[in-house]
CSV table of C-alpha atoms and ligand atoms in Angstrom, one decimal:
chain,number,residue,atom,x,y,z
A,1246,MET,CA,16.5,1.0,28.6
A,1247,GLN,CA,15.1,4.6,28.2
A,1248,VAL,CA,11.4,4.8,27.5
A,1249,LEU,CA,10.9,8.1,25.6
A,1250,LYS,CA,7.3,9.2,25.3
A,1251,SER,CA,7.6,12.6,23.7
A,1252,LEU,CA,9.5,14.3,20.9
A,1253,GLU,CA,11.2,16.5,23.5
A,1254,GLU,CA,12.5,13.4,25.5
A,1255,LEU,CA,13.6,11.8,22.3
A,1256,ARG,CA,15.6,14.9,21.1
A,1257,ALA,CA,17.3,15.2,24.5
A,1258,TRP,CA,18.3,11.6,24.5
A,1259,ARG,CA,19.5,11.8,20.9
A,1260,LYS,CA,21.6,14.8,21.6
A,1261,GLN,CA,23.6,13.2,24.4
A,1262,LEU,CA,24.1,9.9,22.5
A,1263,LYS,CA,27.6,9.1,21.4
A,1264,GLY,CA,28.4,6.7,18.6
A,1265,SER,CA,26.3,5.3,15.8
A,1266,LEU,CA,22.5,4.6,16.1
A,1267,ALA,CA,20.4,1.9,14.5
A,1268,PHE,CA,16.6,2.4,14.3
A,1269,VAL,CA,13.9,-0.3,14.1
A,1270,PRO,CA,10.5,1.3,13.4
A,1271,THR,CA,7.6,-0.9,14.5
A,1272,MET,CA,3.9,-0.9,15.4
A,1273,GLY,CA,4.6,-2.9,18.5
A,1274,ASN,CA,3.2,-6.4,19.4
A,1275,LEU,CA,6.8,-7.5,18.9
A,1276,HIS,CA,7.6,-11.0,17.9
A,1277,GLU,CA,10.9,-12.8,17.1
A,1278,GLY,CA,11.0,-11.2,13.6
A,1279,HIS,CA,11.2,-7.7,15.2
A,1280,LEU,CA,13.6,-8.8,17.8
A,1281,LYS,CA,16.0,-10.2,15.1
A,1282,LEU,CA,16.0,-6.7,13.6
A,1283,VAL,CA,17.1,-5.4,17.0
A,1284,ASP,CA,19.9,-8.0,17.1
A,1285,LEU,CA,21.1,-6.9,13.7
A,1286,GLY,CA,21.0,-3.3,14.8
A,1287,ARG,CA,23.2,-4.1,17.8
A,1288,GLN,CA,25.7,-5.8,15.5
A,1289,ARG,CA,25.8,-2.8,13.1
A,1290,ALA,CA,25.7,0.2,15.4
A,1291,ASP,CA,26.7,1.2,18.9
A,1292,ALA,CA,23.0,1.6,20.1
A,1293,VAL,CA,19.6,0.6,18.9
A,1294,ILE,CA,16.3,2.5,19.3
A,1295,VAL,CA,12.9,1.0,18.6
A,1296,SER,CA,9.8,3.0,17.9
A,1297,ILE,CA,6.4,1.7,18.8
A,1298,PHE,CA,3.6,3.6,17.1
A,1299,VAL,CA,0.4,2.2,15.6
A,1300,ASN,CA,0.2,4.7,12.7
A,1301,PRO,CA,-3.4,5.7,11.9
A,1302,LEU,CA,-2.4,7.3,8.6
A,1303,GLN,CA,-1.5,3.9,7.0
A,1304,PHE,CA,-4.8,2.2,7.9
A,1305,GLY,CA,-7.9,2.3,5.7
A,1306,ALA,CA,-11.4,3.1,7.0
A,1307,ASN,CA,-12.4,-0.5,7.2
A,1308,GLU,CA,-9.1,-1.9,8.4
A,1309,ASP,CA,-7.9,-3.2,11.8
A,1310,LEU,CA,-6.6,0.1,13.4
A,1311,ASP,CA,-8.8,-0.3,16.6
A,1312,SER,CA,-8.2,-4.0,17.0
A,1313,TYR,CA,-4.5,-3.9,16.2
A,1314,PRO,CA,-2.8,-5.7,19.1
A,1315,ARG,CA,-1.2,-3.3,21.6
A,1316,THR,CA,1.2,-5.0,24.1
A,1317,PHE,CA,3.4,-2.2,25.3
A,1318,ALA,CA,4.6,-3.7,28.6
A,1319,ALA,CA,5.5,-7.1,27.1
A,1320,ASP,CA,7.2,-5.3,24.2
A,1321,CYS,CA,9.4,-3.2,26.6
A,1322,GLN,CA,10.3,-6.4,28.5
A,1323,ALA,CA,11.5,-8.1,25.3
A,1324,LEU,CA,13.4,-5.0,24.2
A,1325,VAL,CA,15.3,-4.8,27.5
A,1326,GLU,CA,16.2,-8.5,27.2
A,1327,ARG,CA,17.5,-7.9,23.6
A,1328,GLY,CA,19.6,-4.9,24.7
A,1329,ALA,CA,17.8,-2.0,23.0
A,1330,ALA,CA,19.0,1.3,24.3
A,1331,ALA,CA,15.7,3.1,24.0
A,1332,VAL,CA,12.1,2.8,22.9
A,1333,PHE,CA,10.2,5.8,21.4
A,1334,ALA,CA,6.5,5.5,21.9
A,1335,PRO,CA,4.8,8.8,20.9
A,1336,THR,CA,1.0,9.5,21.0
A,1337,VAL,CA,-1.1,10.2,17.9
A,1338,ALA,CA,-1.3,13.9,18.9
A,1339,ASP,CA,2.5,14.1,19.1
A,1340,MET,CA,2.9,12.7,15.6
A,1341,TYR,CA,0.0,14.5,14.0
A,1342,PRO,CA,-0.4,17.8,15.9
A,1343,ARG,CA,-2.5,19.4,13.2
A,1344,GLY,CA,-4.7,16.3,12.8
A,1345,LEU,CA,-4.6,13.6,10.2
A,1346,ALA,CA,-6.6,15.5,7.6
A,1347,GLN,CA,-4.2,18.5,7.7
A,1348,GLN,CA,-1.0,16.5,7.6
A,1349,SER,CA,1.6,17.1,4.9
A,1350,TYR,CA,2.5,13.8,3.3
A,1351,ILE,CA,5.0,12.0,1.2
A,1352,GLU,CA,3.9,10.0,-1.8
A,1353,VAL,CA,6.3,7.6,-3.7
A,1354,PRO,CA,4.8,7.4,-7.2
A,1355,ASP,CA,3.9,4.2,-9.1
A,1356,ILE,CA,5.1,1.6,-6.6
A,1357,SER,CA,2.6,2.9,-4.1
A,1358,ASP,CA,-0.4,2.2,-6.3
A,1359,ILE,CA,0.2,-1.5,-7.2
A,1360,LEU,CA,-0.2,-4.8,-5.3
A,1361,CYS,CA,-0.8,-3.9,-1.6
A,1362,GLY,CA,-1.2,-0.2,-2.6
A,1363,ALA,CA,-4.1,-1.1,-5.0
A,1364,SER,CA,-5.9,-3.1,-2.3
A,1365,ARG,CA,-5.1,-0.5,0.4
A,1366,PRO,CA,-5.4,3.0,-1.1
A,1367,GLY,CA,-3.3,5.5,0.8
A,1368,HIS,CA,-1.5,2.8,2.8
A,1369,PHE,CA,2.0,3.5,1.4
A,1370,ARG,CA,1.5,7.3,1.6
A,1371,GLY,CA,0.9,6.7,5.3
A,1372,VAL,CA,3.9,4.5,5.6
A,1373,ALA,CA,6.3,6.9,3.7
A,1374,THR,CA,5.0,9.9,5.7
A,1375,ILE,CA,5.5,8.3,9.1
A,1376,VAL,CA,8.8,6.8,8.3
A,1377,ALA,CA,10.2,10.1,7.0
A,1378,LYS,CA,8.9,11.8,10.1
A,1379,LEU,CA,10.5,9.2,12.3
A,1380,PHE,CA,13.8,9.4,10.5
A,1381,ASN,CA,13.7,13.2,11.1
A,1382,MET,CA,12.9,12.7,14.7
A,1383,VAL,CA,15.3,9.9,15.5
A,1384,GLN,CA,18.1,10.9,13.2
A,1385,PRO,CA,19.5,7.3,12.9
A,1386,ASP,CA,22.6,6.3,10.9
A,1387,LEU,CA,20.8,3.2,9.7
A,1388,ALA,CA,17.3,1.8,9.8
A,1389,ILE,CA,16.3,-1.9,9.6
A,1390,PHE,CA,13.1,-3.3,8.1
A,1391,GLY,CA,11.8,-6.9,7.7
A,1392,GLU,CA,11.7,-8.2,4.1
A,1393,LYS,CA,8.2,-9.7,4.9
A,1394,ASP,CA,6.8,-6.3,3.9
A,1395,TYR,CA,8.9,-6.3,0.7
A,1396,GLN,CA,6.9,-3.7,-1.1
A,1397,GLN,CA,7.1,-1.4,2.0
A,1398,LEU,CA,10.8,-1.8,2.1
A,1399,GLN,CA,11.1,-0.8,-1.6
A,1400,VAL,CA,8.8,2.2,-1.0
A,1401,ILE,CA,11.1,3.3,1.9
A,1402,ARG,CA,14.2,2.7,-0.1
A,1403,LEU,CA,12.9,4.9,-3.0
A,1404,MET,CA,11.6,7.6,-0.6
A,1405,SER,CA,15.0,7.8,1.1
A,1406,LYS,CA,16.8,8.0,-2.2
A,1407,ASP,CA,14.4,10.6,-3.7
A,1408,LEU,CA,14.6,12.8,-0.6
A,1409,SER,CA,18.3,12.3,-0.1
A,1410,LEU,CA,17.7,11.2,3.5
A,1411,PRO,CA,21.0,10.4,5.3
A,1412,VAL,CA,19.9,7.0,6.6
A,1413,LYS,CA,21.1,3.6,5.3
A,1414,VAL,CA,18.1,1.4,4.8
A,1415,ILE,CA,18.7,-2.3,5.5
A,1416,GLY,CA,16.3,-5.2,4.8
A,1417,MET,CA,16.4,-8.3,6.9
A,1418,PRO,CA,15.2,-11.8,5.7
A,1419,THR,CA,11.8,-12.9,7.0
A,1420,GLU,CA,11.7,-14.8,10.2
A,1421,ARG,CA,9.5,-17.9,9.9
A,1422,ALA,CA,7.8,-20.4,12.2
A,1423,ALA,CA,9.1,-24.0,12.0
A,1424,ASP,CA,6.3,-24.8,9.4
A,1425,GLY,CA,7.3,-21.9,7.2
A,1426,LEU,CA,4.6,-19.3,8.1
A,1427,ALA,CA,6.1,-15.8,8.1
A,1428,LEU,CA,6.0,-14.2,11.5
A,1429,SER,CA,3.4,-11.4,11.7
A,1430,SER,CA,1.4,-9.7,14.4
A,1431,ARG,CA,-1.7,-10.5,12.3
A,1432,ASN,CA,-1.1,-14.2,12.6
A,1433,GLY,CA,-2.7,-13.8,16.1
A,1434,TYR,CA,-6.1,-13.2,14.3
A,1435,LEU,CA,-6.0,-16.8,12.8
A,1436,THR,CA,-8.3,-19.5,14.2
A,1437,ALA,CA,-6.6,-22.8,15.1
A,1438,THR,CA,-7.8,-24.3,11.8
A,1439,GLU,CA,-6.7,-21.3,9.8
A,1440,ARG,CA,-3.3,-21.5,11.5
A,1441,GLN,CA,-2.9,-25.1,10.2
A,1442,GLN,CA,-3.8,-24.0,6.7
A,1443,ALA,CA,-1.5,-20.9,6.7
A,1444,PRO,CA,1.9,-22.6,5.9
A,1445,LEU,CA,0.5,-23.4,2.4
A,1446,ILE,CA,1.2,-19.8,1.4
A,1447,TYR,CA,5.0,-20.2,1.8
A,1448,ALA,CA,5.0,-23.8,0.4
A,1449,THR,CA,3.3,-22.4,-2.7
A,1450,LEU,CA,5.9,-19.6,-3.1
A,1451,GLN,CA,8.7,-22.2,-2.9
A,1452,THR,CA,7.0,-24.3,-5.6
A,1453,ILE,CA,6.7,-21.3,-7.9
A,1454,ALA,CA,10.4,-20.5,-7.2
A,1455,ALA,CA,11.5,-24.0,-8.1
A,1456,GLN,CA,9.4,-24.0,-11.3
A,1457,LEU,CA,10.8,-20.6,-12.4
A,1458,LYS,CA,14.4,-21.8,-11.8
A,1459,ALA,CA,13.7,-25.0,-13.8
A,1460,GLY,CA,12.6,-22.8,-16.7
A,1461,SER,CA,8.8,-22.8,-16.4
A,1462,ALA,CA,6.9,-19.8,-17.8
A,1463,ILE,CA,5.7,-17.3,-15.1
A,1464,GLU,CA,2.0,-17.5,-16.3
A,1465,SER,CA,1.7,-21.3,-15.9
A,1466,ALA,CA,3.5,-21.4,-12.5
A,1467,VAL,CA,1.2,-18.7,-11.2
A,1468,ALA,CA,-1.9,-20.3,-12.6
A,1469,GLU,CA,-1.1,-23.6,-11.0
A,1470,ALA,CA,-0.3,-22.0,-7.6
A,1471,THR,CA,-3.5,-19.9,-7.7
A,1472,GLU,CA,-5.5,-23.1,-8.0
A,1473,ARG,CA,-3.5,-24.8,-5.2
A,1474,LEU,CA,-4.0,-21.8,-2.8
A,1475,GLN,CA,-7.7,-21.6,-3.6
A,1476,GLN,CA,-8.2,-25.3,-2.9
A,1477,GLY,CA,-6.3,-24.8,0.4
A,1478,GLY,CA,-9.0,-22.3,1.5
A,1479,PHE,CA,-7.4,-19.0,0.6
A,1480,ARG,CA,-9.1,-16.1,-1.1
A,1481,ILE,CA,-6.3,-14.5,-3.2
A,1482,ASP,CA,-5.9,-10.7,-3.3
A,1483,TYR,CA,-2.8,-11.0,-5.6
A,1484,LEU,CA,-0.2,-13.6,-6.5
A,1485,SER,CA,2.4,-12.2,-8.9
A,1486,VAL,CA,6.0,-12.4,-10.1
A,1487,ARG,CA,7.7,-9.0,-10.1
A,1488,ARG,CA,11.0,-7.3,-10.8
A,1489,ARG,CA,12.8,-7.0,-7.5
A,1490,ASN,CA,13.8,-3.3,-7.7
A,1491,ASP,CA,10.6,-1.5,-8.9
A,1492,MET,CA,8.1,-4.3,-8.5
A,1493,ALA,CA,6.8,-3.9,-12.0
A,1494,GLU,CA,5.4,-7.1,-13.6
A,1495,ALA,CA,8.3,-9.4,-14.6
A,1496,SER,CA,8.7,-10.5,-18.2
A,1497,SER,CA,10.6,-13.5,-19.5
A,1498,ASN,CA,13.8,-11.3,-19.8
A,1499,ASP,CA,13.9,-10.4,-16.1
A,1500,ASN,CA,16.0,-12.5,-13.8
A,1501,GLU,CA,16.0,-10.7,-10.4
A,1502,LEU,CA,12.6,-11.6,-9.3
A,1503,VAL,CA,10.4,-11.6,-6.3
A,1504,ILE,CA,7.2,-13.6,-6.0
A,1505,VAL,CA,4.6,-11.7,-3.9
A,1506,VAL,CA,1.3,-12.9,-2.5
A,1507,ALA,CA,-1.5,-11.4,-0.4
A,1508,ALA,CA,-4.3,-13.8,0.5
A,1509,TYR,CA,-7.1,-14.0,3.0
A,1510,LEU,CA,-7.8,-16.9,5.3
A,1511,GLY,CA,-11.2,-16.1,6.7
A,1512,LYS,CA,-11.0,-12.4,7.7
A,1513,THR,CA,-7.2,-12.3,8.0
A,1514,ARG,CA,-5.1,-10.9,5.2
A,1515,LEU,CA,-1.6,-12.5,5.1
A,1516,ILE,CA,1.3,-11.4,2.9
A,1517,ASP,CA,4.5,-13.1,2.0
A,1518,ASN,CA,7.2,-13.1,-0.7
A,1519,LEU,CA,10.2,-15.0,-1.9
A,1520,GLN,CA,13.1,-13.7,-4.0
A,1521,VAL,CA,14.3,-15.9,-6.9
A,1522,THR,CA,17.1,-15.4,-9.3
A,1523,ARG,CA,17.0,-17.3,-12.6
B,1249,LIG,O1,6.1,-2.3,9.2
B,1249,LIG,C1,5.5,-1.6,10.1
B,1249,LIG,O2,5.4,-2.1,11.3
B,1249,LIG,C2,5.0,-0.2,9.8
B,1249,LIG,O3,4.5,-0.2,8.5
B,1249,LIG,C3,6.1,0.8,10.0
B,1249,LIG,C4,7.3,0.7,9.1
B,1249,LIG,C5,6.6,0.8,11.5
B,1249,LIG,C6,5.5,2.2,9.7
B,1249,LIG,O4,4.4,2.5,10.6
């Protein structure tokens, strides 16, 4: 596996590559969810490249940029085992040569301001900007993202469409622990007790999905679930039923739905979602 540390090295590698290229952008601390994205990339393309870059532009002032887990050696080992062709691990100075404050950025309207975007102002601007830059640098045929960050995936889909980027954006179903908890690098922040409480988040999504399918009203299903999560020790940021494509609030006429949740257990903010068609 090639370890590419600068844009020059990446461009030279890309130039000599023959065949199709799949791209998996990550912030490192790779878990089985990321590695399944690599597996899918290998099925869909001749080669897979993974980027590892903890992007400061998508973190708020009081967020976990400094403490975000960095495990580069272990990540590279796992990527070799899964057959990635290359890893691209640039520095902050490489990615933002004029500094963060001077950086041109990409903003996807409306969807960037709701849900996670309302709680984390500027977050999706940071995500859209870095992903557009990475697409320009890597020039992949396709790029694969986990559906755990469902809103992020929709932001990237809309951005790629709006800017006519020649990259096919693919979403991959969320990888879960045996007890249902969505795999996430931030699960590592949970205490042992919180880790035991955490699966309630997915169990609650499943209950709402079953109720919606059985004809329950959105409001009553969400109210009941809110109560259940609060009793289970969660502090809810949002719990909401949305239209799948633009993530606007769903009404009783909408059938292609996604139930989205963000909730704190102690200091850790967990997100999850479940698609439901009724
Ligand atoms: O999902 C992530 O890990 C990040 O938001 C991404 C897409 C790599 C952009 O920094």
